[in-house]
PDB file of C-alpha atoms in Angstrom:
ATOM      1  CA  MET H   1      16.649  41.448  15.726  1.00 67.00           C
ATOM      2  CA  SER H   2      17.918  39.236  18.285  1.00 79.00           C
ATOM      3  CA  ILE H   3      15.992  36.041  17.610  1.00 83.00           C
ATOM      4  CA  LYS H   4      15.974  33.724  20.377  1.00 83.00           C
ATOM      5  CA  ALA H   5      17.631  30.131  20.499  1.00 84.00           C
ATOM      6  CA  ALA H   6      14.279  29.482  21.870  1.00 84.00           C
ATOM      7  CA  ASP H   7      12.244  30.419  19.830  1.00 83.00           C
ATOM      8  CA  VAL H   8      13.618  28.851  16.770  1.00 82.00           C
ATOM      9  CA  ALA H   9      14.146  25.350  18.732  1.00 83.00           C
ATOM     10  CA  LYS H  10      10.210  25.931  19.005  1.00 82.00           C
ATOM     11  CA  LEU H  11       9.488  26.828  15.657  1.00 77.00           C
ATOM     12  CA  ARG H  12      11.326  23.864  14.191  1.00 75.00           C
ATOM     13  CA  LYS H  13       9.928  21.883  17.355  1.00 71.00           C
ATOM     14  CA  ALA H  14       6.646  22.904  15.220  1.00 72.00           C
ATOM     15  CA  THR H  15       7.587  22.700  11.269  1.00 69.00           C
ATOM     16  CA  GLY H  16       9.780  20.227  11.387  1.00 67.00           C
ATOM     17  CA  ALA H  17      12.002  22.391   8.969  1.00 71.00           C
ATOM     18  CA  GLY H  18      15.989  22.550   9.261  1.00 70.00           C
ATOM     19  CA  MET H  19      17.897  25.536  12.109  1.00 76.00           C
ATOM     20  CA  MET H  20      18.101  28.195   9.315  1.00 79.00           C
ATOM     21  CA  ASP H  21      15.037  28.021   8.263  1.00 78.00           C
ATOM     22  CA  CYS H  22      13.703  28.654  10.921  1.00 81.00           C
ATOM     23  CA  LYS H  23      16.852  31.039  11.977  1.00 85.00           C
ATOM     24  CA  LYS H  24      15.371  33.407   8.225  1.00 85.00           C
ATOM     25  CA  ALA H  25      11.349  32.592   8.988  1.00 84.00           C
ATOM     26  CA  LEU H  26      11.670  34.252  12.377  1.00 88.00           C
ATOM     27  CA  VAL H  27      14.126  36.978  10.684  1.00 88.00           C
ATOM     28  CA  GLU H  28      11.357  37.682   7.640  1.00 88.00           C
ATOM     29  CA  THR H  29       8.473  37.741  10.201  1.00 87.00           C
ATOM     30  CA  ASN H  30      10.681  40.254  13.060  1.00 87.00           C
ATOM     31  CA  GLY H  31       9.960  37.253  15.694  1.00 86.00           C
ATOM     32  CA  ASP H  32       6.360  36.566  15.092  1.00 87.00           C
ATOM     33  CA  PHE H  33       5.931  32.605  15.563  1.00 86.00           C
ATOM     34  CA  ASP H  34       2.010  31.756  14.487  1.00 84.00           C
ATOM     35  CA  LYS H  35       3.568  34.327  11.030  1.00 85.00           C
ATOM     36  CA  ALA H  36       7.276  32.409  10.595  1.00 83.00           C
ATOM     37  CA  VAL H  37       4.662  28.904  11.170  1.00 79.00           C
ATOM     38  CA  GLU H  38       2.977  29.905   7.597  1.00 80.00           C
ATOM     39  CA  GLU H  39       5.845  31.425   5.861  1.00 79.00           C
ATOM     40  CA  ILE H  40       7.161  27.618   6.774  1.00 74.00           C
ATOM     41  CA  ARG H  41       4.738  26.282   5.024  1.00 71.00           C
ATOM     42  CA  LYS H  42       4.583  28.392   2.205  1.00 71.00           C
ATOM     43  CA  LYS H  43       8.337  27.447   1.838  1.00 70.00           C
ATOM     44  CA  GLY H  44       6.751  24.084   1.971  1.00 66.00           C
ATOM     45  CA  MET H  45       4.889  24.971  -0.902  1.00 58.00           C
ATOM     46  CA  ALA H  46       6.775  26.750  -2.859  1.00 58.00           C
ATOM     47  CA  ILE H  47       9.517  23.699  -2.902  1.00 59.00           C
ATOM     48  CA  ALA H  48       6.577  20.988  -3.735  1.00 61.00           C
ATOM     49  CA  ASN H  49       5.454  22.917  -6.917  1.00 62.00           C
ATOM     50  CA  LYS H  50       9.949  23.109  -7.743  1.00 63.00           C
ATOM     51  CA  ARG H  51       9.519  19.091  -6.952  1.00 59.00           C
ATOM     52  CA  ALA H  52       6.270  18.816  -9.001  1.00 59.00           C
ATOM     53  CA  ASP H  53       7.877  16.976 -12.118  1.00 63.00           C
ATOM     54  CA  ARG H  54      10.259  14.808  -9.953  1.00 66.00           C
ATOM     55  CA  GLU H  55       9.613  10.816  -9.859  1.00 68.00           C
ATOM     56  CA  ALA H  56       8.093   9.827  -6.355  1.00 70.00           C
ATOM     57  CA  THR H  57       8.867   6.077  -6.403  1.00 84.00           C
ATOM     58  CA  GLU H  58      10.445   4.828  -3.116  1.00 94.00           C
ATOM     59  CA  GLY H  59       8.425   5.331  -0.214  1.00 95.00           C
ATOM     60  CA  VAL H  60       6.316   2.881   2.300  1.00 97.00           C
ATOM     61  CA  VAL H  61       3.213   0.317   1.616  1.00 97.00           C
ATOM     62  CA  LEU H  62       1.115  -0.180   5.023  1.00 98.00           C
ATOM     63  CA  ALA H  63      -1.936  -2.131   6.750  1.00 98.00           C
ATOM     64  CA  LYS H  64      -3.552  -2.502   9.161  1.00 98.00           C
ATOM     65  CA  VAL H  65      -6.765  -3.681  11.314  1.00 98.00           C
ATOM     66  CA  SER H  66      -9.294  -2.328  12.968  1.00 97.00           C
ATOM     67  CA  GLU H  67      -9.977  -3.423  16.099  1.00 96.00           C
ATOM     68  CA  ASP H  68     -12.247  -5.684  16.364  1.00 96.00           C
ATOM     69  CA  LYS H  69     -10.789  -6.986  13.092  1.00 97.00           C
ATOM     70  CA  LYS H  70     -13.570  -6.559  10.788  1.00 97.00           C
ATOM     71  CA  SER H  71     -12.159  -4.460   8.955  1.00 97.00           C
ATOM     72  CA  GLY H  72      -8.627  -2.693   7.714  1.00 97.00           C
ATOM     73  CA  ALA H  73      -6.932   0.231   5.502  1.00 98.00           C
ATOM     74  CA  MET H  74      -3.641  -0.022   2.968  1.00 98.00           C
ATOM     75  CA  ILE H  75      -2.186   3.362   2.004  1.00 98.00           C
ATOM     76  CA  THR H  76       1.463   3.767   0.019  1.00 97.00           C
ATOM     77  CA  LEU H  77       3.206   7.535   0.915  1.00 97.00           C
ATOM     78  CA  ASN H  78       5.944   7.855  -1.013  1.00 95.00           C
ATOM     79  CA  CYS H  79       9.264   9.832  -1.630  1.00 94.00           C
ATOM     80  CA  GLU H  80      12.269  10.391  -3.964  1.00 92.00           C
ATOM     81  CA  THR H  81      14.655   8.113  -2.017  1.00 92.00           C
ATOM     82  CA  ASP H  82      14.818   4.849  -0.200  1.00 92.00           C
ATOM     83  CA  PHE H  83      16.650   6.920   2.241  1.00 94.00           C
ATOM     84  CA  VAL H  84      13.797   8.464   3.310  1.00 94.00           C
ATOM     85  CA  ALA H  85      11.876   6.022   2.911  1.00 94.00           C
ATOM     86  CA  LYS H  86      13.386   4.325   5.926  1.00 94.00           C
ATOM     87  CA  ASN H  87      13.605   7.440   7.977  1.00 93.00           C
ATOM     88  CA  ASP H  88      11.668   6.725  11.284  1.00 95.00           C
ATOM     89  CA  SER H  89      10.302   9.940  10.547  1.00 93.00           C
ATOM     90  CA  PHE H  90       8.467   9.320   7.292  1.00 95.00           C
ATOM     91  CA  VAL H  91       7.320   5.956   8.712  1.00 97.00           C
ATOM     92  CA  GLU H  92       5.691   7.428  11.484  1.00 97.00           C
ATOM     93  CA  PHE H  93       3.418  10.325   9.791  1.00 97.00           C
ATOM     94  CA  ALA H  94       2.643   7.290   7.031  1.00 97.00           C
ATOM     95  CA  GLY H  95       1.172   5.231   9.916  1.00 98.00           C
ATOM     96  CA  LYS H  96      -0.636   8.657  11.716  1.00 98.00           C
ATOM     97  CA  ILE H  97      -2.279   8.640   8.608  1.00 98.00           C
ATOM     98  CA  LEU H  98      -2.839   5.334   8.363  1.00 98.00           C
ATOM     99  CA  ASP H  99      -4.481   5.571  11.742  1.00 98.00           C
ATOM    100  CA  VAL H 100      -7.169   8.317  10.054  1.00 98.00           C
ATOM    101  CA  ALA H 101      -7.848   5.939   6.927  1.00 98.00           C
ATOM    102  CA  ILE H 102      -8.696   3.197   9.601  1.00 97.00           C
ATOM    103  CA  ALA H 103     -10.690   5.168  12.052  1.00 96.00           C
ATOM    104  CA  ASN H 104     -12.561   6.849   9.628  1.00 96.00           C
ATOM    105  CA  LYS H 105     -12.943   4.420   6.379  1.00 96.00           C
ATOM    106  CA  PRO H 106     -12.760   7.588   4.016  1.00 97.00           C
ATOM    107  CA  ALA H 107     -14.708   6.760   0.681  1.00 96.00           C
ATOM    108  CA  ASP H 108     -11.287   7.078  -1.113  1.00 96.00           C
ATOM    109  CA  LEU H 109      -7.947   8.882  -1.705  1.00 96.00           C
ATOM    110  CA  GLU H 110      -9.111  12.553  -2.504  1.00 96.00           C
ATOM    111  CA  ALA H 111     -11.733  11.989   0.872  1.00 97.00           C
ATOM    112  CA  LEU H 112      -8.262  10.912   2.679  1.00 98.00           C
ATOM    113  CA  LYS H 113      -6.255  13.610   1.527  1.00 96.00           C
ATOM    114  CA  ALA H 114      -9.538  16.240   2.906  1.00 96.00           C
ATOM    115  CA  MET H 115      -9.464  14.053   6.155  1.00 97.00           C
ATOM    116  CA  GLU H 116      -8.146  16.100   9.590  1.00 96.00           C
ATOM    117  CA  LEU H 117      -5.014  14.796  11.446  1.00 96.00           C
ATOM    118  CA  ASP H 118      -3.391  17.470  14.161  1.00 91.00           C
ATOM    119  CA  GLY H 119      -5.724  20.161  13.176  1.00 93.00           C
ATOM    120  CA  ARG H 120      -4.767  19.683   9.041  1.00 92.00           C
ATOM    121  CA  LYS H 121      -5.948  18.735   6.525  1.00 95.00           C
ATOM    122  CA  ILE H 122      -3.775  14.995   5.034  1.00 96.00           C
ATOM    123  CA  GLU H 123      -2.676  16.996   1.886  1.00 94.00           C
ATOM    124  CA  GLU H 124      -1.759  19.850   3.082  1.00 92.00           C
ATOM    125  CA  LEU H 125       0.687  17.937   5.985  1.00 93.00           C
ATOM    126  CA  VAL H 126       1.610  16.041   2.682  1.00 93.00           C
ATOM    127  CA  THR H 127       3.016  19.050   1.214  1.00 89.00           C
ATOM    128  CA  GLU H 128       5.108  20.529   4.018  1.00 88.00           C
ATOM    129  CA  GLN H 129       6.486  17.832   4.587  1.00 88.00           C
ATOM    130  CA  THR H 130       8.058  17.793   0.821  1.00 85.00           C
ATOM    131  CA  GLY H 131       9.157  21.295   2.152  1.00 80.00           C
ATOM    132  CA  VAL H 132      10.829  19.758   5.140  1.00 81.00           C
ATOM    133  CA  ILE H 133      12.437  16.917   3.836  1.00 85.00           C
ATOM    134  CA  GLY H 134      13.352  18.242   0.714  1.00 84.00           C
ATOM    135  CA  GLU H 135      11.789  15.389  -1.442  1.00 88.00           C
ATOM    136  CA  LYS H 136       8.449  15.200  -3.149  1.00 87.00           C
ATOM    137  CA  ILE H 137       6.371  13.742  -0.914  1.00 92.00           C
ATOM    138  CA  ASP H 138       3.321  11.921  -2.104  1.00 93.00           C
ATOM    139  CA  LEU H 139       0.216   9.752  -0.952  1.00 96.00           C
ATOM    140  CA  SER H 140      -0.513   7.943  -3.844  1.00 94.00           C
ATOM    141  CA  PHE H 141      -2.620   5.015  -2.854  1.00 96.00           C
ATOM    142  CA  PHE H 142      -5.505   3.554  -0.320  1.00 97.00           C
ATOM    143  CA  ASP H 143      -8.244   1.272  -0.429  1.00 96.00           C
ATOM    144  CA  LYS H 144      -9.797  -0.720   2.433  1.00 97.00           C
ATOM    145  CA  VAL H 145     -11.077  -3.851   3.242  1.00 96.00           C
ATOM    146  CA  GLU H 146     -14.452  -4.795   5.139  1.00 97.00           C
ATOM    147  CA  ALA H 147     -15.256  -9.128   6.419  1.00 97.00           C
ATOM    148  CA  GLU H 148     -16.239 -10.889   9.016  1.00 97.00           C
ATOM    149  CA  SER H 149     -12.062 -10.493  10.083  1.00 98.00           C
ATOM    150  CA  THR H 150      -9.655  -9.311   8.325  1.00 98.00           C
ATOM    151  CA  VAL H 151      -5.706 -10.114   8.655  1.00 98.00           C
ATOM    152  CA  ALA H 152      -3.005  -7.513   7.776  1.00 98.00           C
ATOM    153  CA  TYR H 153       0.705  -8.032   6.872  1.00 98.00           C
ATOM    154  CA  ILE H 154       3.357  -5.997   5.895  1.00 97.00           C
ATOM    155  CA  HIS H 155       6.433  -7.660   4.247  1.00 96.00           C
ATOM    156  CA  ALA H 156      10.514  -6.800   5.894  1.00 94.00           C
ATOM    157  CA  GLY H 157      10.924  -3.453   4.627  1.00 94.00           C
ATOM    158  CA  ASN H 158       7.937  -1.984   4.439  1.00 96.00           C
ATOM    159  CA  LYS H 159       7.556  -1.811   0.447  1.00 95.00           C
ATOM    160  CA  LEU H 160       5.403  -4.730   0.539  1.00 96.00           C
ATOM    161  CA  ALA H 161       1.750  -5.118   1.959  1.00 97.00           C
ATOM    162  CA  THR H 162      -1.204  -7.093   2.337  1.00 97.00           C
ATOM    163  CA  LEU H 163      -4.843  -7.156   3.101  1.00 98.00           C
ATOM    164  CA  ILE H 164      -7.051 -10.465   3.075  1.00 98.00           C
ATOM    165  CA  GLY H 165     -11.103 -10.754   4.273  1.00 98.00           C
ATOM    166  CA  PHE H 166     -12.485 -14.430   5.546  1.00 98.00           C
ATOM    167  CA  ASN H 167     -16.115 -15.330   6.058  1.00 98.00           C
ATOM    168  CA  LYS H 168     -15.566 -15.924  10.002  1.00 97.00           C
ATOM    169  CA  GLU H 169     -13.458 -15.253  12.554  1.00 96.00           C
ATOM    170  CA  ILE H 170      -9.793 -16.848  11.602  1.00 97.00           C
ATOM    171  CA  ASP H 171      -6.864 -18.105  13.912  1.00 96.00           C
ATOM    172  CA  ALA H 172      -3.882 -15.421  13.987  1.00 96.00           C
ATOM    173  CA  GLN H 173      -1.456 -17.789  12.375  1.00 97.00           C
ATOM    174  CA  MET H 174      -4.048 -19.359  10.065  1.00 98.00           C
ATOM    175  CA  GLY H 175      -4.730 -15.550   8.947  1.00 98.00           C
ATOM    176  CA  ARG H 176      -0.960 -15.014   8.470  1.00 97.00           C
ATOM    177  CA  ASP H 177       0.492 -17.426   6.184  1.00 98.00           C
ATOM    178  CA  VAL H 178      -2.354 -16.344   3.717  1.00 98.00           C
ATOM    179  CA  ALA H 179      -1.907 -12.810   4.436  1.00 98.00           C
ATOM    180  CA  MET H 180       2.286 -14.176   3.208  1.00 97.00           C
ATOM    181  CA  GLN H 181       1.063 -16.575   1.079  1.00 97.00           C
ATOM    182  CA  ALA H 182      -0.674 -13.584  -1.220  1.00 97.00           C
ATOM    183  CA  ALA H 183       2.584 -11.434  -1.228  1.00 96.00           C
ATOM    184  CA  ALA H 184       4.897 -13.972  -1.493  1.00 95.00           C
ATOM    185  CA  MET H 185       3.056 -15.933  -4.637  1.00 96.00           C
ATOM    186  CA  ALA H 186       1.451 -12.471  -5.832  1.00 94.00           C
ATOM    187  CA  PRO H 187      -2.146 -14.034  -6.954  1.00 96.00           C
ATOM    188  CA  VAL H 188      -4.052 -11.649  -9.990  1.00 94.00           C
ATOM    189  CA  ALA H 189      -7.512 -13.267  -7.296  1.00 96.00           C
ATOM    190  CA  ILE H 190      -8.739 -15.308  -5.215  1.00 97.00           C
ATOM    191  CA  ASP H 191     -10.396 -17.678  -7.726  1.00 96.00           C
ATOM    192  CA  LYS H 192     -10.661 -18.381 -11.059  1.00 93.00           C
ATOM    193  CA  ASP H 193     -14.647 -17.096 -10.838  1.00 92.00           C
ATOM    194  CA  GLY H 194     -12.238 -13.785  -9.923  1.00 92.00           C
ATOM    195  CA  VAL H 195      -9.797 -13.600 -12.985  1.00 91.00           C
ATOM    196  CA  ALA H 196     -11.141 -10.799 -15.472  1.00 90.00           C
ATOM    197  CA  GLU H 197     -11.997 -11.647 -18.704  1.00 91.00           C
ATOM    198  CA  ASP H 198      -9.194  -9.561 -20.362  1.00 90.00           C
ATOM    199  CA  ILE H 199      -6.788 -11.563 -18.534  1.00 89.00           C
ATOM    200  CA  VAL H 200      -8.465 -15.162 -19.530  1.00 88.00           C
ATOM    201  CA  ALA H 201      -8.007 -13.997 -23.368  1.00 89.00           C
ATOM    202  CA  LYS H 202      -4.653 -13.168 -22.922  1.00 89.00           C
ATOM    203  CA  GLU H 203      -4.327 -16.137 -21.351  1.00 87.00           C
ATOM    204  CA  LEU H 204      -5.649 -18.023 -24.090  1.00 88.00           C
ATOM    205  CA  GLU H 205      -4.293 -16.467 -26.639  1.00 88.00           C
ATOM    206  CA  ILE H 206      -0.746 -17.263 -25.321  1.00 88.00           C
ATOM    207  CA  ALA H 207      -1.670 -21.071 -24.631  1.00 88.00           C
ATOM    208  CA  LYS H 208      -2.855 -21.015 -28.231  1.00 86.00           C
ATOM    209  CA  GLU H 209       0.007 -20.116 -30.338  1.00 86.00           C
ATOM    210  CA  LYS H 210       2.704 -21.722 -28.035  1.00 87.00           C
ATOM    211  CA  ALA H 211       0.724 -24.884 -28.891  1.00 86.00           C
ATOM    212  CA  ARG H 212       0.868 -24.034 -32.727  1.00 87.00           C
ATOM    213  CA  LEU H 213       4.558 -23.016 -32.092  1.00 87.00           C
ATOM    214  CA  GLU H 214       5.181 -26.519 -30.681  1.00 87.00           C
ATOM    215  CA  GLY H 215       3.314 -28.262 -33.784  1.00 87.00           C
ATOM    216  CA  LYS H 216      -0.311 -29.330 -32.615  1.00 89.00           C
ATOM    217  CA  PRO H 217      -2.541 -29.462 -34.441  1.00 89.00           C
ATOM    218  CA  GLU H 218      -4.287 -26.526 -35.173  1.00 88.00           C
ATOM    219  CA  GLN H 219      -8.564 -28.444 -34.136  1.00 87.00           C
ATOM    220  CA  MET H 220      -6.487 -29.481 -30.736  1.00 90.00           C
ATOM    221  CA  LEU H 221      -5.425 -25.541 -30.010  1.00 87.00           C
ATOM    222  CA  ASP H 222      -9.101 -24.848 -28.229  1.00 87.00           C
ATOM    223  CA  LYS H 223      -8.309 -28.178 -26.446  1.00 90.00           C
ATOM    224  CA  ILE H 224      -4.512 -27.617 -25.400  1.00 90.00           C
ATOM    225  CA  ALA H 225      -5.064 -23.806 -24.218  1.00 88.00           C
ATOM    226  CA  GLN H 226      -7.553 -24.941 -22.085  1.00 90.00           C
ATOM    227  CA  GLY H 227      -5.685 -26.969 -20.504  1.00 89.00           C
ATOM    228  CA  ARG H 228      -3.487 -24.784 -20.286  1.00 91.00           C
ATOM    229  CA  LEU H 229      -5.976 -22.163 -18.668  1.00 90.00           C
ATOM    230  CA  GLY H 230      -6.824 -24.369 -16.226  1.00 92.00           C
ATOM    231  CA  LYS H 231      -2.557 -24.475 -14.504  1.00 92.00           C
ATOM    232  CA  PHE H 232      -2.528 -20.999 -14.701  1.00 91.00           C
ATOM    233  CA  PHE H 233      -5.816 -20.894 -12.164  1.00 93.00           C
ATOM    234  CA  LYS H 234      -4.276 -22.964  -9.860  1.00 94.00           C
ATOM    235  CA  GLU H 235      -0.742 -21.036  -9.619  1.00 94.00           C
ATOM    236  CA  SER H 236      -1.943 -17.530  -9.865  1.00 94.00           C
ATOM    237  CA  THR H 237      -5.494 -17.695  -8.310  1.00 96.00           C
ATOM    238  CA  LEU H 238      -5.123 -17.612  -4.083  1.00 97.00           C
ATOM    239  CA  LEU H 239      -7.073 -20.555  -2.958  1.00 98.00           C
ATOM    240  CA  ASN H 240      -5.541 -22.879  -5.487  1.00 97.00           C
ATOM    241  CA  GLN H 241      -2.224 -22.563  -5.186  1.00 97.00           C
ATOM    242  CA  ASP H 242      -0.124 -24.763  -3.525  1.00 97.00           C
ATOM    243  CA  PHE H 243       0.129 -23.649   0.126  1.00 97.00           C
ATOM    244  CA  VAL H 244       4.094 -22.420   0.410  1.00 95.00           C
ATOM    245  CA  LYS H 245       4.249 -24.124   3.691  1.00 94.00           C
ATOM    246  CA  ASP H 246       2.904 -27.855   3.047  1.00 95.00           C
ATOM    247  CA  GLY H 247       3.186 -28.366  -0.861  1.00 91.00           C
ATOM    248  CA  LYS H 248       0.701 -31.679  -0.591  1.00 95.00           C
ATOM    249  CA  MET H 249      -2.573 -29.533   0.081  1.00 97.00           C
ATOM    250  CA  ASN H 250      -3.518 -25.697  -1.564  1.00 97.00           C
ATOM    251  CA  VAL H 251      -4.942 -22.461   0.132  1.00 98.00           C
ATOM    252  CA  LYS H 252      -8.401 -23.703   0.375  1.00 98.00           C
ATOM    253  CA  GLN H 253      -7.915 -26.965   1.463  1.00 98.00           C
ATOM    254  CA  TYR H 254      -5.502 -25.729   4.282  1.00 98.00           C
ATOM    255  CA  LEU H 255      -7.784 -23.111   5.451  1.00 98.00           C
ATOM    256  CA  ALA H 256     -10.555 -26.758   5.588  1.00 98.00           C
ATOM    257  CA  THR H 257      -7.880 -28.014   7.722  1.00 97.00           C
ATOM    258  CA  ALA H 258      -9.551 -24.950  10.497  1.00 97.00           C
ATOM    259  CA  ASP H 259     -13.339 -25.033   8.972  1.00 97.00           C
ATOM    260  CA  LYS H 260     -14.486 -26.408   6.159  1.00 96.00           C
ATOM    261  CA  ASP H 261     -16.568 -23.299   5.187  1.00 97.00           C
ATOM    262  CA  LEU H 262     -13.807 -20.919   5.799  1.00 98.00           C
ATOM    263  CA  THR H 263     -12.571 -19.510   2.472  1.00 98.00           C
ATOM    264  CA  VAL H 264     -11.065 -15.960   1.167  1.00 98.00           C
ATOM    265  CA  THR H 265     -14.000 -12.881   0.745  1.00 98.00           C
ATOM    266  CA  ALA H 266     -11.081  -9.819  -0.042  1.00 97.00           C
ATOM    267  CA  MET H 267      -7.450  -9.771  -1.226  1.00 97.00           C
ATOM    268  CA  MET H 268      -5.399  -6.939  -1.469  1.00 97.00           C
ATOM    269  CA  ARG H 269      -2.176  -6.723  -2.898  1.00 96.00           C
ATOM    270  CA  PHE H 270      -0.176  -3.831  -3.634  1.00 95.00           C
ATOM    271  CA  THR H 271       3.818  -2.852  -3.924  1.00 94.00           C
ATOM    272  CA  LEU H 272       6.416  -0.405  -4.878  1.00 89.00           C
ATOM    273  CA  ASN H 273       8.500  -1.857  -7.830  1.00 71.00           C
ATOM    274  CA  ALA H 274      12.506  -2.406  -7.088  1.00 51.00           C
TER     275      ALA H 274
END
């Protein structure tokens, strides 16, 4: 049967699939638009299954805060190539998913996937995009932060983002400075009390072994290790790190220039490995 170019264009607009795929779907369904849409979606599922074992290590990491700035969310949408990750449509799709997360505050990643975007479940749309784009697409990460004030930062290229929560309202520039600090310096925790016990134990063991190799007396190893642990806390916890814009103070002291009680209550940092 004869397929009109207008119908092909309409199907392409509705599904994002290629022109030839749309024409083929219309031919196979005798011009039935709804059935053709379903056929395109089925094809997307088939391609997704074929690509299930592929590595989706590229993508974007996006973060955003709510209008009242009392909550924020972060997502990672993966793909296979940097070419797709830089595509405006791909970034826009990820942004729409993030908006759903901001508006609905899902409990976890699976809850976000089950939510609807444009009348469809997000999980279905992600699978469909695998068929449209021809690469494995995966919504792999979601988390959220709630605080009296939240600040989001996305590093250029959309490969790294941070979300910081504060106990009080904060000046926009100061909040951005702290969020950028977390992005640049990769702290493992907000303060030393937040460092996981296994990390502390590992750092102590490394410090003791290093001191032992340096020929330090065995009875001094514990004391030396504790001293080096203090240096680790200074370099690796957000509030104790030297402030990158002014090395004469740490981040905690920088916040105190605005309010002595101002502090960080939540920190999230996510990056795609290069």
